[in-house]
mmCIF file as Biopython writes it, N, C-alpha, C and O atoms, coordinates in Angstrom:
data_model
#
loop_
_atom_site.group_PDB
_atom_site.id
_atom_site.type_symbol
_atom_site.label_atom_id
_atom_site.label_alt_id
_atom_site.label_comp_id
_atom_site.label_asym_id
_atom_site.label_entity_id
_atom_site.label_seq_id
_atom_site.pdbx_PDB_ins_code
_atom_site.Cartn_x
_atom_site.Cartn_y
_atom_site.Cartn_z
_atom_site.occupancy
_atom_site.B_iso_or_equiv
_atom_site.auth_seq_id
_atom_site.auth_asym_id
_atom_site.pdbx_PDB_model_num
ATOM 1   N N  . UNK A ? 1  ? 5.657   24.302  49.484 1.0 0.0 1  A 1 
ATOM 2   C CA . UNK A ? 1  ? 5.006   23.233  48.746 1.0 0.0 1  A 1 
ATOM 3   C C  . UNK A ? 1  ? 6.041   22.162  48.421 1.0 0.0 1  A 1 
ATOM 4   O O  . UNK A ? 1  ? 7.103   22.474  47.882 1.0 0.0 1  A 1 
ATOM 5   N N  . UNK A ? 2  ? 5.748   20.925  48.736 1.0 0.0 2  A 1 
ATOM 6   C CA . UNK A ? 2  ? 6.651   19.818  48.480 1.0 0.0 2  A 1 
ATOM 7   C C  . UNK A ? 2  ? 6.217   19.097  47.207 1.0 0.0 2  A 1 
ATOM 8   O O  . UNK A ? 2  ? 5.058   18.709  47.060 1.0 0.0 2  A 1 
ATOM 9   N N  . UNK A ? 3  ? 7.180   18.923  46.284 1.0 0.0 3  A 1 
ATOM 10  C CA . UNK A ? 3  ? 6.910   18.224  45.037 1.0 0.0 3  A 1 
ATOM 11  C C  . UNK A ? 3  ? 7.419   16.799  45.140 1.0 0.0 3  A 1 
ATOM 12  O O  . UNK A ? 3  ? 8.485   16.546  45.701 1.0 0.0 3  A 1 
ATOM 13  N N  . UNK A ? 4  ? 6.653   15.878  44.598 1.0 0.0 4  A 1 
ATOM 14  C CA . UNK A ? 4  ? 7.108   14.492  44.515 1.0 0.0 4  A 1 
ATOM 15  C C  . UNK A ? 4  ? 7.030   14.062  43.066 1.0 0.0 4  A 1 
ATOM 16  O O  . UNK A ? 4  ? 6.236   14.591  42.289 1.0 0.0 4  A 1 
ATOM 17  N N  . UNK A ? 5  ? 7.844   13.119  42.719 1.0 0.0 5  A 1 
ATOM 18  C CA . UNK A ? 5  ? 7.853   12.627  41.348 1.0 0.0 5  A 1 
ATOM 19  C C  . UNK A ? 5  ? 9.142   12.989  40.664 1.0 0.0 5  A 1 
ATOM 20  O O  . UNK A ? 5  ? 10.055  13.535  41.281 1.0 0.0 5  A 1 
ATOM 21  N N  . UNK A ? 6  ? 9.214   12.687  39.398 1.0 0.0 6  A 1 
ATOM 22  C CA . UNK A ? 6  ? 10.404  12.911  38.593 1.0 0.0 6  A 1 
ATOM 23  C C  . UNK A ? 6  ? 10.414  14.350  38.094 1.0 0.0 6  A 1 
ATOM 24  O O  . UNK A ? 6  ? 9.524   14.734  37.336 1.0 0.0 6  A 1 
ATOM 25  N N  . UNK A ? 7  ? 11.400  15.163  38.498 1.0 0.0 7  A 1 
ATOM 26  C CA . UNK A ? 7  ? 11.422  16.559  38.065 1.0 0.0 7  A 1 
ATOM 27  C C  . UNK A ? 7  ? 11.664  16.724  36.565 1.0 0.0 7  A 1 
ATOM 28  O O  . UNK A ? 7  ? 11.425  17.804  36.025 1.0 0.0 7  A 1 
ATOM 29  N N  . UNK A ? 8  ? 12.133  15.678  35.880 1.0 0.0 8  A 1 
ATOM 30  C CA . UNK A ? 8  ? 12.332  15.789  34.435 1.0 0.0 8  A 1 
ATOM 31  C C  . UNK A ? 8  ? 11.036  15.500  33.670 1.0 0.0 8  A 1 
ATOM 32  O O  . UNK A ? 8  ? 10.985  15.671  32.452 1.0 0.0 8  A 1 
ATOM 33  N N  . UNK A ? 9  ? 10.006  15.071  34.369 1.0 0.0 9  A 1 
ATOM 34  C CA . UNK A ? 9  ? 8.721   14.801  33.735 1.0 0.0 9  A 1 
ATOM 35  C C  . UNK A ? 9  ? 8.045   16.113  33.361 1.0 0.0 9  A 1 
ATOM 36  O O  . UNK A ? 9  ? 8.133   17.099  34.093 1.0 0.0 9  A 1 
ATOM 37  N N  . UNK A ? 10 ? 7.376   16.117  32.225 1.0 0.0 10 A 1 
ATOM 38  C CA . UNK A ? 10 ? 6.681   17.336  31.808 1.0 0.0 10 A 1 
ATOM 39  C C  . UNK A ? 10 ? 5.474   17.636  32.694 1.0 0.0 10 A 1 
ATOM 40  O O  . UNK A ? 10 ? 4.906   18.726  32.623 1.0 0.0 10 A 1 
ATOM 41  N N  . UNK A ? 11 ? 5.084   16.680  33.521 1.0 0.0 11 A 1 
ATOM 42  C CA . UNK A ? 11 ? 3.934   16.882  34.403 1.0 0.0 11 A 1 
ATOM 43  C C  . UNK A ? 11 ? 4.345   17.277  35.824 1.0 0.0 11 A 1 
ATOM 44  O O  . UNK A ? 11 ? 3.480   17.502  36.671 1.0 0.0 11 A 1 
ATOM 45  N N  . UNK A ? 12 ? 5.632   17.363  36.093 1.0 0.0 12 A 1 
ATOM 46  C CA . UNK A ? 12 ? 6.106   17.624  37.453 1.0 0.0 12 A 1 
ATOM 47  C C  . UNK A ? 12 ? 5.570   18.954  37.986 1.0 0.0 12 A 1 
ATOM 48  O O  . UNK A ? 12 ? 5.060   19.010  39.105 1.0 0.0 12 A 1 
ATOM 49  N N  . UNK A ? 13 ? 5.679   20.020  37.198 1.0 0.0 13 A 1 
ATOM 50  C CA . UNK A ? 13 ? 5.225   21.327  37.653 1.0 0.0 13 A 1 
ATOM 51  C C  . UNK A ? 13 ? 3.793   21.636  37.226 1.0 0.0 13 A 1 
ATOM 52  O O  . UNK A ? 13 ? 3.235   22.663  37.610 1.0 0.0 13 A 1 
ATOM 53  N N  . UNK A ? 14 ? 3.199   20.746  36.431 1.0 0.0 14 A 1 
ATOM 54  C CA . UNK A ? 14 ? 1.830   20.958  35.963 1.0 0.0 14 A 1 
ATOM 55  C C  . UNK A ? 14 ? 1.093   19.625  35.945 1.0 0.0 14 A 1 
ATOM 56  O O  . UNK A ? 14 ? 0.811   19.092  34.872 1.0 0.0 14 A 1 
ATOM 57  N N  . UNK A ? 15 ? 0.777   19.078  37.121 1.0 0.0 15 A 1 
ATOM 58  C CA . UNK A ? 15 ? 0.153   17.749  37.166 1.0 0.0 15 A 1 
ATOM 59  C C  . UNK A ? 15 ? -1.228  17.696  36.515 1.0 0.0 15 A 1 
ATOM 60  O O  . UNK A ? 15 ? -1.662  16.622  36.097 1.0 0.0 15 A 1 
ATOM 61  N N  . UNK A ? 16 ? -1.923  18.816  36.421 1.0 0.0 16 A 1 
ATOM 62  C CA . UNK A ? 16 ? -3.234  18.841  35.772 1.0 0.0 16 A 1 
ATOM 63  C C  . UNK A ? 16 ? -3.142  18.566  34.283 1.0 0.0 16 A 1 
ATOM 64  O O  . UNK A ? 16 ? -4.117  18.144  33.662 1.0 0.0 16 A 1 
ATOM 65  N N  . UNK A ? 17 ? -1.973  18.804  33.710 1.0 0.0 17 A 1 
ATOM 66  C CA . UNK A ? 17 ? -1.769  18.579  32.278 1.0 0.0 17 A 1 
ATOM 67  C C  . UNK A ? 17 ? -1.897  17.094  31.935 1.0 0.0 17 A 1 
ATOM 68  O O  . UNK A ? 17 ? -2.284  16.744  30.820 1.0 0.0 17 A 1 
ATOM 69  N N  . UNK A ? 18 ? -1.576  16.230  32.884 1.0 0.0 18 A 1 
ATOM 70  C CA . UNK A ? 18 ? -1.700  14.787  32.651 1.0 0.0 18 A 1 
ATOM 71  C C  . UNK A ? 18 ? -3.146  14.424  32.324 1.0 0.0 18 A 1 
ATOM 72  O O  . UNK A ? 18 ? -3.397  13.698  31.362 1.0 0.0 18 A 1 
ATOM 73  N N  . UNK A ? 19 ? -4.089  14.916  33.107 1.0 0.0 19 A 1 
ATOM 74  C CA . UNK A ? 19 ? -5.509  14.630  32.854 1.0 0.0 19 A 1 
ATOM 75  C C  . UNK A ? 19 ? -5.942  15.166  31.498 1.0 0.0 19 A 1 
ATOM 76  O O  . UNK A ? 19 ? -6.700  14.515  30.779 1.0 0.0 19 A 1 
ATOM 77  N N  . UNK A ? 20 ? -5.453  16.368  31.146 1.0 0.0 20 A 1 
ATOM 78  C CA . UNK A ? 20 ? -5.789  16.952  29.842 1.0 0.0 20 A 1 
ATOM 79  C C  . UNK A ? 20 ? -5.256  16.079  28.711 1.0 0.0 20 A 1 
ATOM 80  O O  . UNK A ? 20 ? -5.958  15.824  27.732 1.0 0.0 20 A 1 
ATOM 81  N N  . UNK A ? 21 ? -4.012  15.623  28.849 1.0 0.0 21 A 1 
ATOM 82  C CA . UNK A ? 21 ? -3.405  14.794  27.811 1.0 0.0 21 A 1 
ATOM 83  C C  . UNK A ? 21 ? -4.114  13.449  27.680 1.0 0.0 21 A 1 
ATOM 84  O O  . UNK A ? 21 ? -4.301  12.950  26.570 1.0 0.0 21 A 1 
ATOM 85  N N  . UNK A ? 22 ? -4.502  12.869  28.794 1.0 0.0 22 A 1 
ATOM 86  C CA . UNK A ? 22 ? -5.226  11.594  28.758 1.0 0.0 22 A 1 
ATOM 87  C C  . UNK A ? 22 ? -6.566  11.773  28.049 1.0 0.0 22 A 1 
ATOM 88  O O  . UNK A ? 22 ? -6.946  10.956  27.211 1.0 0.0 22 A 1 
ATOM 89  N N  . UNK A ? 23 ? -7.275  12.843  28.389 1.0 0.0 23 A 1 
ATOM 90  C CA . UNK A ? 23 ? -8.571  13.105  27.762 1.0 0.0 23 A 1 
ATOM 91  C C  . UNK A ? 23 ? -8.405  13.337  26.259 1.0 0.0 23 A 1 
ATOM 92  O O  . UNK A ? 23 ? -9.200  12.842  25.460 1.0 0.0 23 A 1 
ATOM 93  N N  . UNK A ? 24 ? -7.371  14.088  25.877 1.0 0.0 24 A 1 
ATOM 94  C CA . UNK A ? 24 ? -7.118  14.359  24.463 1.0 0.0 24 A 1 
ATOM 95  C C  . UNK A ? 24 ? -6.815  13.053  23.724 1.0 0.0 24 A 1 
ATOM 96  O O  . UNK A ? 24 ? -7.330  12.827  22.629 1.0 0.0 24 A 1 
ATOM 97  N N  . UNK A ? 25 ? -5.983  12.196  24.316 1.0 0.0 25 A 1 
ATOM 98  C CA . UNK A ? 25 ? -5.661  10.908  23.695 1.0 0.0 25 A 1 
ATOM 99  C C  . UNK A ? 25 ? -6.903  10.041  23.540 1.0 0.0 25 A 1 
ATOM 100 O O  . UNK A ? 25 ? -7.064  9.372   22.519 1.0 0.0 25 A 1 
ATOM 101 N N  . UNK A ? 26 ? -7.778  10.040  24.534 1.0 0.0 26 A 1 
ATOM 102 C CA . UNK A ? 26 ? -9.009  9.249   24.455 1.0 0.0 26 A 1 
ATOM 103 C C  . UNK A ? 26 ? -9.918  9.764   23.339 1.0 0.0 26 A 1 
ATOM 104 O O  . UNK A ? 26 ? -10.554 8.974   22.641 1.0 0.0 26 A 1 
ATOM 105 N N  . UNK A ? 27 ? -9.979  11.082  23.172 1.0 0.0 27 A 1 
ATOM 106 C CA . UNK A ? 27 ? -10.792 11.656  22.100 1.0 0.0 27 A 1 
ATOM 107 C C  . UNK A ? 27 ? -10.243 11.274  20.733 1.0 0.0 27 A 1 
ATOM 108 O O  . UNK A ? 27 ? -11.006 10.967  19.817 1.0 0.0 27 A 1 
ATOM 109 N N  . UNK A ? 28 ? -8.914  11.293  20.595 1.0 0.0 28 A 1 
ATOM 110 C CA . UNK A ? 28 ? -8.287  10.913  19.325 1.0 0.0 28 A 1 
ATOM 111 C C  . UNK A ? 28 ? -8.585  9.453   19.018 1.0 0.0 28 A 1 
ATOM 112 O O  . UNK A ? 28 ? -8.895  9.112   17.876 1.0 0.0 28 A 1 
ATOM 113 N N  . UNK A ? 29 ? -8.498  8.587   20.021 1.0 0.0 29 A 1 
ATOM 114 C CA . UNK A ? 29 ? -8.792  7.167   19.819 1.0 0.0 29 A 1 
ATOM 115 C C  . UNK A ? 29 ? -10.250 6.977   19.404 1.0 0.0 29 A 1 
ATOM 116 O O  . UNK A ? 29 ? -10.538 6.166   18.524 1.0 0.0 29 A 1 
ATOM 117 N N  . UNK A ? 30 ? -11.166 7.708   20.020 1.0 0.0 30 A 1 
ATOM 118 C CA . UNK A ? 30 ? -12.580 7.596   19.661 1.0 0.0 30 A 1 
ATOM 119 C C  . UNK A ? 30 ? -12.819 8.042   18.221 1.0 0.0 30 A 1 
ATOM 120 O O  . UNK A ? 30 ? -13.613 7.431   17.506 1.0 0.0 30 A 1 
ATOM 121 N N  . UNK A ? 31 ? -12.132 9.108   17.790 1.0 0.0 31 A 1 
ATOM 122 C CA . UNK A ? 31 ? -12.265 9.582   16.410 1.0 0.0 31 A 1 
ATOM 123 C C  . UNK A ? 31 ? -11.744 8.524   15.437 1.0 0.0 31 A 1 
ATOM 124 O O  . UNK A ? 31 ? -12.381 8.240   14.423 1.0 0.0 31 A 1 
ATOM 125 N N  . UNK A ? 32 ? -10.584 7.943   15.749 1.0 0.0 32 A 1 
ATOM 126 C CA . UNK A ? 32 ? -10.027 6.891   14.896 1.0 0.0 32 A 1 
ATOM 127 C C  . UNK A ? 32 ? -10.941 5.684   14.862 1.0 0.0 32 A 1 
ATOM 128 O O  . UNK A ? 32 ? -11.151 5.091   13.803 1.0 0.0 32 A 1 
ATOM 129 N N  . UNK A ? 33 ? -11.489 5.312   16.018 1.0 0.0 33 A 1 
ATOM 130 C CA . UNK A ? 33 ? -12.407 4.171   16.089 1.0 0.0 33 A 1 
ATOM 131 C C  . UNK A ? 33 ? -13.623 4.411   15.192 1.0 0.0 33 A 1 
ATOM 132 O O  . UNK A ? 33 ? -14.073 3.495   14.503 1.0 0.0 33 A 1 
ATOM 133 N N  . UNK A ? 34 ? -14.157 5.638   15.197 1.0 0.0 34 A 1 
ATOM 134 C CA . UNK A ? 34 ? -15.322 5.979   14.382 1.0 0.0 34 A 1 
ATOM 135 C C  . UNK A ? 34 ? -14.984 5.873   12.893 1.0 0.0 34 A 1 
ATOM 136 O O  . UNK A ? 34 ? -15.771 5.335   12.114 1.0 0.0 34 A 1 
ATOM 137 N N  . UNK A ? 35 ? -13.822 6.382   12.501 1.0 0.0 35 A 1 
ATOM 138 C CA . UNK A ? 35 ? -13.400 6.313   11.094 1.0 0.0 35 A 1 
ATOM 139 C C  . UNK A ? 35 ? -13.234 4.866   10.656 1.0 0.0 35 A 1 
ATOM 140 O O  . UNK A ? 35 ? -13.690 4.485   9.577  1.0 0.0 35 A 1 
ATOM 141 N N  . UNK A ? 36 ? -12.590 4.066   11.479 1.0 0.0 36 A 1 
ATOM 142 C CA . UNK A ? 36 ? -12.382 2.652   11.149 1.0 0.0 36 A 1 
ATOM 143 C C  . UNK A ? 36 ? -13.715 1.931   11.043 1.0 0.0 36 A 1 
ATOM 144 O O  . UNK A ? 36 ? -13.923 1.150   10.115 1.0 0.0 36 A 1 
ATOM 145 N N  . UNK A ? 37 ? -14.617 2.181   11.981 1.0 0.0 37 A 1 
ATOM 146 C CA . UNK A ? 37 ? -15.939 1.548   11.961 1.0 0.0 37 A 1 
ATOM 147 C C  . UNK A ? 37 ? -16.677 1.891   10.662 1.0 0.0 37 A 1 
ATOM 148 O O  . UNK A ? 37 ? -17.213 1.011   9.989  1.0 0.0 37 A 1 
ATOM 149 N N  . UNK A ? 38 ? -16.695 3.176   10.326 1.0 0.0 38 A 1 
ATOM 150 C CA . UNK A ? 38 ? -17.419 3.596   9.119  1.0 0.0 38 A 1 
ATOM 151 C C  . UNK A ? 38 ? -16.786 3.006   7.859  1.0 0.0 38 A 1 
ATOM 152 O O  . UNK A ? 38 ? -17.492 2.610   6.932  1.0 0.0 38 A 1 
ATOM 153 N N  . UNK A ? 39 ? -15.471 2.950   7.829  1.0 0.0 39 A 1 
ATOM 154 C CA . UNK A ? 39 ? -14.781 2.375   6.672  1.0 0.0 39 A 1 
ATOM 155 C C  . UNK A ? 39 ? -15.098 0.895   6.533  1.0 0.0 39 A 1 
ATOM 156 O O  . UNK A ? 39 ? -15.386 0.416   5.436  1.0 0.0 39 A 1 
ATOM 157 N N  . UNK A ? 40 ? -15.046 0.172   7.641  1.0 0.0 40 A 1 
ATOM 158 C CA . UNK A ? 40 ? -15.363 -1.256  7.602  1.0 0.0 40 A 1 
ATOM 159 C C  . UNK A ? 40 ? -16.808 -1.500  7.200  1.0 0.0 40 A 1 
ATOM 160 O O  . UNK A ? 40 ? -17.092 -2.418  6.430  1.0 0.0 40 A 1 
ATOM 161 N N  . UNK A ? 41 ? -17.718 -0.692  7.710  1.0 0.0 41 A 1 
ATOM 162 C CA . UNK A ? 41 ? -19.125 -0.857  7.333  1.0 0.0 41 A 1 
ATOM 163 C C  . UNK A ? 41 ? -19.322 -0.589  5.844  1.0 0.0 41 A 1 
ATOM 164 O O  . UNK A ? 41 ? -20.119 -1.266  5.194  1.0 0.0 41 A 1 
ATOM 165 N N  . UNK A ? 42 ? -18.608 0.385   5.302  1.0 0.0 42 A 1 
ATOM 166 C CA . UNK A ? 42 ? -18.687 0.645   3.861  1.0 0.0 42 A 1 
ATOM 167 C C  . UNK A ? 42 ? -18.195 -0.568  3.072  1.0 0.0 42 A 1 
ATOM 168 O O  . UNK A ? 42 ? -18.788 -0.937  2.058  1.0 0.0 42 A 1 
ATOM 169 N N  . UNK A ? 43 ? -17.116 -1.180  3.539  1.0 0.0 43 A 1 
ATOM 170 C CA . UNK A ? 43 ? -16.588 -2.365  2.859  1.0 0.0 43 A 1 
ATOM 171 C C  . UNK A ? 43 ? -17.524 -3.562  2.993  1.0 0.0 43 A 1 
ATOM 172 O O  . UNK A ? 43 ? -17.738 -4.301  2.032  1.0 0.0 43 A 1 
ATOM 173 N N  . UNK A ? 44 ? -18.065 -3.745  4.161  1.0 0.0 44 A 1 
ATOM 174 C CA . UNK A ? 44 ? -18.987 -4.867  4.375  1.0 0.0 44 A 1 
ATOM 175 C C  . UNK A ? 44 ? -20.224 -4.723  3.500  1.0 0.0 44 A 1 
ATOM 176 O O  . UNK A ? 44 ? -20.723 -5.710  2.959  1.0 0.0 44 A 1 
ATOM 177 N N  . UNK A ? 45 ? -20.717 -3.506  3.358  1.0 0.0 45 A 1 
ATOM 178 C CA . UNK A ? 45 ? -21.933 -3.252  2.588  1.0 0.0 45 A 1 
ATOM 179 C C  . UNK A ? 45 ? -21.645 -2.864  1.142  1.0 0.0 45 A 1 
ATOM 180 O O  . UNK A ? 45 ? -22.495 -2.282  0.468  1.0 0.0 45 A 1 
ATOM 181 N N  . UNK A ? 46 ? -20.447 -3.188  0.670  1.0 0.0 46 A 1 
ATOM 182 C CA . UNK A ? 46 ? -20.031 -2.817  -0.674 1.0 0.0 46 A 1 
ATOM 183 C C  . UNK A ? 46 ? -20.977 -3.371  -1.735 1.0 0.0 46 A 1 
ATOM 184 O O  . UNK A ? 46 ? -21.244 -2.711  -2.739 1.0 0.0 46 A 1 
ATOM 185 N N  . UNK A ? 47 ? -21.468 -4.545  -1.519 1.0 0.0 47 A 1 
ATOM 186 C CA . UNK A ? 47 ? -22.439 -5.154  -2.427 1.0 0.0 47 A 1 
ATOM 187 C C  . UNK A ? 47 ? -23.400 -5.980  -1.586 1.0 0.0 47 A 1 
ATOM 188 O O  . UNK A ? 47 ? -23.504 -5.774  -0.377 1.0 0.0 47 A 1 
ATOM 189 N N  . UNK A ? 48 ? -24.087 -6.890  -2.205 1.0 0.0 48 A 1 
ATOM 190 C CA . UNK A ? 48 ? -25.104 -7.647  -1.463 1.0 0.0 48 A 1 
ATOM 191 C C  . UNK A ? 48 ? -24.547 -8.861  -0.744 1.0 0.0 48 A 1 
ATOM 192 O O  . UNK A ? 48 ? -25.303 -9.628  -0.148 1.0 0.0 48 A 1 
ATOM 193 N N  . UNK A ? 49 ? -23.247 -9.043  -0.790 1.0 0.0 49 A 1 
ATOM 194 C CA . UNK A ? 49 ? -22.621 -10.211 -0.170 1.0 0.0 49 A 1 
ATOM 195 C C  . UNK A ? 49 ? -21.952 -9.826  1.151  1.0 0.0 49 A 1 
ATOM 196 O O  . UNK A ? 49 ? -20.747 -10.010 1.321  1.0 0.0 49 A 1 
ATOM 197 N N  . UNK A ? 50 ? -22.738 -9.294  2.076  1.0 0.0 50 A 1 
ATOM 198 C CA . UNK A ? 50 ? -22.182 -8.802  3.328  1.0 0.0 50 A 1 
ATOM 199 C C  . UNK A ? 50 ? -21.398 -9.865  4.099  1.0 0.0 50 A 1 
ATOM 200 O O  . UNK A ? 50 ? -20.307 -9.593  4.597  1.0 0.0 50 A 1 
ATOM 201 N N  . UNK A ? 51 ? -21.948 -11.066 4.196  1.0 0.0 51 A 1 
ATOM 202 C CA . UNK A ? 51 ? -21.256 -12.124 4.942  1.0 0.0 51 A 1 
ATOM 203 C C  . UNK A ? 51 ? -19.921 -12.448 4.295  1.0 0.0 51 A 1 
ATOM 204 O O  . UNK A ? 51 ? -18.913 -12.598 4.985  1.0 0.0 51 A 1 
ATOM 205 N N  . UNK A ? 52 ? -19.910 -12.555 2.990  1.0 0.0 52 A 1 
ATOM 206 C CA . UNK A ? 52 ? -18.664 -12.833 2.268  1.0 0.0 52 A 1 
ATOM 207 C C  . UNK A ? 52 ? -17.662 -11.687 2.460  1.0 0.0 52 A 1 
ATOM 208 O O  . UNK A ? 52 ? -16.476 -11.924 2.689  1.0 0.0 52 A 1 
ATOM 209 N N  . UNK A ? 53 ? -18.145 -10.460 2.366  1.0 0.0 53 A 1 
ATOM 210 C CA . UNK A ? 53 ? -17.263 -9.302  2.567  1.0 0.0 53 A 1 
ATOM 211 C C  . UNK A ? 53 ? -16.697 -9.297  3.985  1.0 0.0 53 A 1 
ATOM 212 O O  . UNK A ? 53 ? -15.509 -9.043  4.184  1.0 0.0 53 A 1 
ATOM 213 N N  . UNK A ? 54 ? -17.539 -9.574  4.951  1.0 0.0 54 A 1 
ATOM 214 C CA . UNK A ? 54 ? -17.106 -9.632  6.346  1.0 0.0 54 A 1 
ATOM 215 C C  . UNK A ? 54 ? -16.017 -10.693 6.518  1.0 0.0 54 A 1 
ATOM 216 O O  . UNK A ? 54 ? -14.982 -10.435 7.133  1.0 0.0 54 A 1 
ATOM 217 N N  . UNK A ? 55 ? -16.254 -11.863 5.980  1.0 0.0 55 A 1 
ATOM 218 C CA . UNK A ? 55 ? -15.281 -12.947 6.080  1.0 0.0 55 A 1 
ATOM 219 C C  . UNK A ? 55 ? -13.951 -12.569 5.419  1.0 0.0 55 A 1 
ATOM 220 O O  . UNK A ? 55 ? -12.881 -12.862 5.953  1.0 0.0 55 A 1 
ATOM 221 N N  . UNK A ? 56 ? -14.027 -11.919 4.259  1.0 0.0 56 A 1 
ATOM 222 C CA . UNK A ? 56 ? -12.810 -11.488 3.570  1.0 0.0 56 A 1 
ATOM 223 C C  . UNK A ? 56 ? -12.037 -10.457 4.386  1.0 0.0 56 A 1 
ATOM 224 O O  . UNK A ? 56 ? -10.810 -10.512 4.468  1.0 0.0 56 A 1 
ATOM 225 N N  . UNK A ? 57 ? -12.745 -9.540  4.974  1.0 0.0 57 A 1 
ATOM 226 C CA . UNK A ? 57 ? -12.100 -8.527  5.809  1.0 0.0 57 A 1 
ATOM 227 C C  . UNK A ? 57 ? -11.385 -9.183  6.983  1.0 0.0 57 A 1 
ATOM 228 O O  . UNK A ? 57 ? -10.240 -8.846  7.281  1.0 0.0 57 A 1 
ATOM 229 N N  . UNK A ? 58 ? -12.050 -10.110 7.643  1.0 0.0 58 A 1 
ATOM 230 C CA . UNK A ? 58 ? -11.448 -10.812 8.780  1.0 0.0 58 A 1 
ATOM 231 C C  . UNK A ? 58 ? -10.207 -11.584 8.329  1.0 0.0 58 A 1 
ATOM 232 O O  . UNK A ? 58 ? -9.176  -11.541 9.001  1.0 0.0 58 A 1 
ATOM 233 N N  . UNK A ? 59 ? -10.295 -12.283 7.207  1.0 0.0 59 A 1 
ATOM 234 C CA . UNK A ? 59 ? -9.147  -13.043 6.702  1.0 0.0 59 A 1 
ATOM 235 C C  . UNK A ? 59 ? -7.959  -12.127 6.406  1.0 0.0 59 A 1 
ATOM 236 O O  . UNK A ? 59 ? -6.815  -12.458 6.720  1.0 0.0 59 A 1 
ATOM 237 N N  . UNK A ? 60 ? -8.241  -10.988 5.805  1.0 0.0 60 A 1 
ATOM 238 C CA . UNK A ? 60 ? -7.161  -10.064 5.474  1.0 0.0 60 A 1 
ATOM 239 C C  . UNK A ? 60 ? -6.570  -9.409  6.727  1.0 0.0 60 A 1 
ATOM 240 O O  . UNK A ? 60 ? -5.366  -9.160  6.787  1.0 0.0 60 A 1 
ATOM 241 N N  . UNK A ? 61 ? -7.402  -9.133  7.711  1.0 0.0 61 A 1 
ATOM 242 C CA . UNK A ? 61 ? -6.888  -8.594  8.974  1.0 0.0 61 A 1 
ATOM 243 C C  . UNK A ? 61 ? -5.971  -9.610  9.655  1.0 0.0 61 A 1 
ATOM 244 O O  . UNK A ? 61 ? -4.934  -9.242  10.206 1.0 0.0 61 A 1 
ATOM 245 N N  . UNK A ? 62 ? -6.348  -10.866 9.618  1.0 0.0 62 A 1 
ATOM 246 C CA . UNK A ? 62 ? -5.507  -11.924 10.194 1.0 0.0 62 A 1 
ATOM 247 C C  . UNK A ? 62 ? -4.187  -12.010 9.431  1.0 0.0 62 A 1 
ATOM 248 O O  . UNK A ? 62 ? -3.127  -12.148 10.040 1.0 0.0 62 A 1 
ATOM 249 N N  . UNK A ? 63 ? -4.246  -11.931 8.113  1.0 0.0 63 A 1 
ATOM 250 C CA . UNK A ? 63 ? -3.028  -11.984 7.290  1.0 0.0 63 A 1 
ATOM 251 C C  . UNK A ? 63 ? -2.116  -10.806 7.610  1.0 0.0 63 A 1 
ATOM 252 O O  . UNK A ? 63 ? -0.906  -10.977 7.760  1.0 0.0 63 A 1 
ATOM 253 N N  . UNK A ? 64 ? -2.692  -9.618  7.713  1.0 0.0 64 A 1 
ATOM 254 C CA . UNK A ? 64 ? -1.907  -8.420  8.048  1.0 0.0 64 A 1 
ATOM 255 C C  . UNK A ? 64 ? -1.257  -8.581  9.421  1.0 0.0 64 A 1 
ATOM 256 O O  . UNK A ? 64 ? -0.084  -8.252  9.599  1.0 0.0 64 A 1 
ATOM 257 N N  . UNK A ? 65 ? -2.008  -9.079  10.370 1.0 0.0 65 A 1 
ATOM 258 C CA . UNK A ? 65 ? -1.477  -9.277  11.727 1.0 0.0 65 A 1 
ATOM 259 C C  . UNK A ? 65 ? -0.300  -10.243 11.713 1.0 0.0 65 A 1 
ATOM 260 O O  . UNK A ? 65 ? 0.702   -10.006 12.388 1.0 0.0 65 A 1 
ATOM 261 N N  . UNK A ? 66 ? -0.408  -11.324 10.953 1.0 0.0 66 A 1 
ATOM 262 C CA . UNK A ? 66 ? 0.678   -12.304 10.875 1.0 0.0 66 A 1 
ATOM 263 C C  . UNK A ? 66 ? 1.914   -11.731 10.198 1.0 0.0 66 A 1 
ATOM 264 O O  . UNK A ? 66 ? 3.041   -12.037 10.586 1.0 0.0 66 A 1 
ATOM 265 N N  . UNK A ? 67 ? 1.698   -10.897 9.182  1.0 0.0 67 A 1 
ATOM 266 C CA . UNK A ? 67 ? 2.821   -10.319 8.435  1.0 0.0 67 A 1 
ATOM 267 C C  . UNK A ? 67 ? 3.522   -9.197  9.193  1.0 0.0 67 A 1 
ATOM 268 O O  . UNK A ? 67 ? 4.694   -8.907  8.952  1.0 0.0 67 A 1 
ATOM 269 N N  . UNK A ? 68 ? 2.808   -8.589  10.087 1.0 0.0 68 A 1 
ATOM 270 C CA . UNK A ? 68 ? 3.398   -7.465  10.819 1.0 0.0 68 A 1 
ATOM 271 C C  . UNK A ? 68 ? 3.568   -7.852  12.245 1.0 0.0 68 A 1 
ATOM 272 O O  . UNK A ? 68 ? 4.050   -7.054  13.048 1.0 0.0 68 A 1 
#
């Protein structure tokens, strides 16, 4: 059997592990996306001023992005 690739890679002797790791990372991202979505929806619906809350969230996200 001929191996190609970087032998120092953790996937060199177990190439199937790459697909597993990618799938696991995608699941983690989906879980984080769900938490963020639910948190933002809670903030937007905090009171009856949804549009104002939405605008405030966007403004603060822009401020955070500029600061970091």
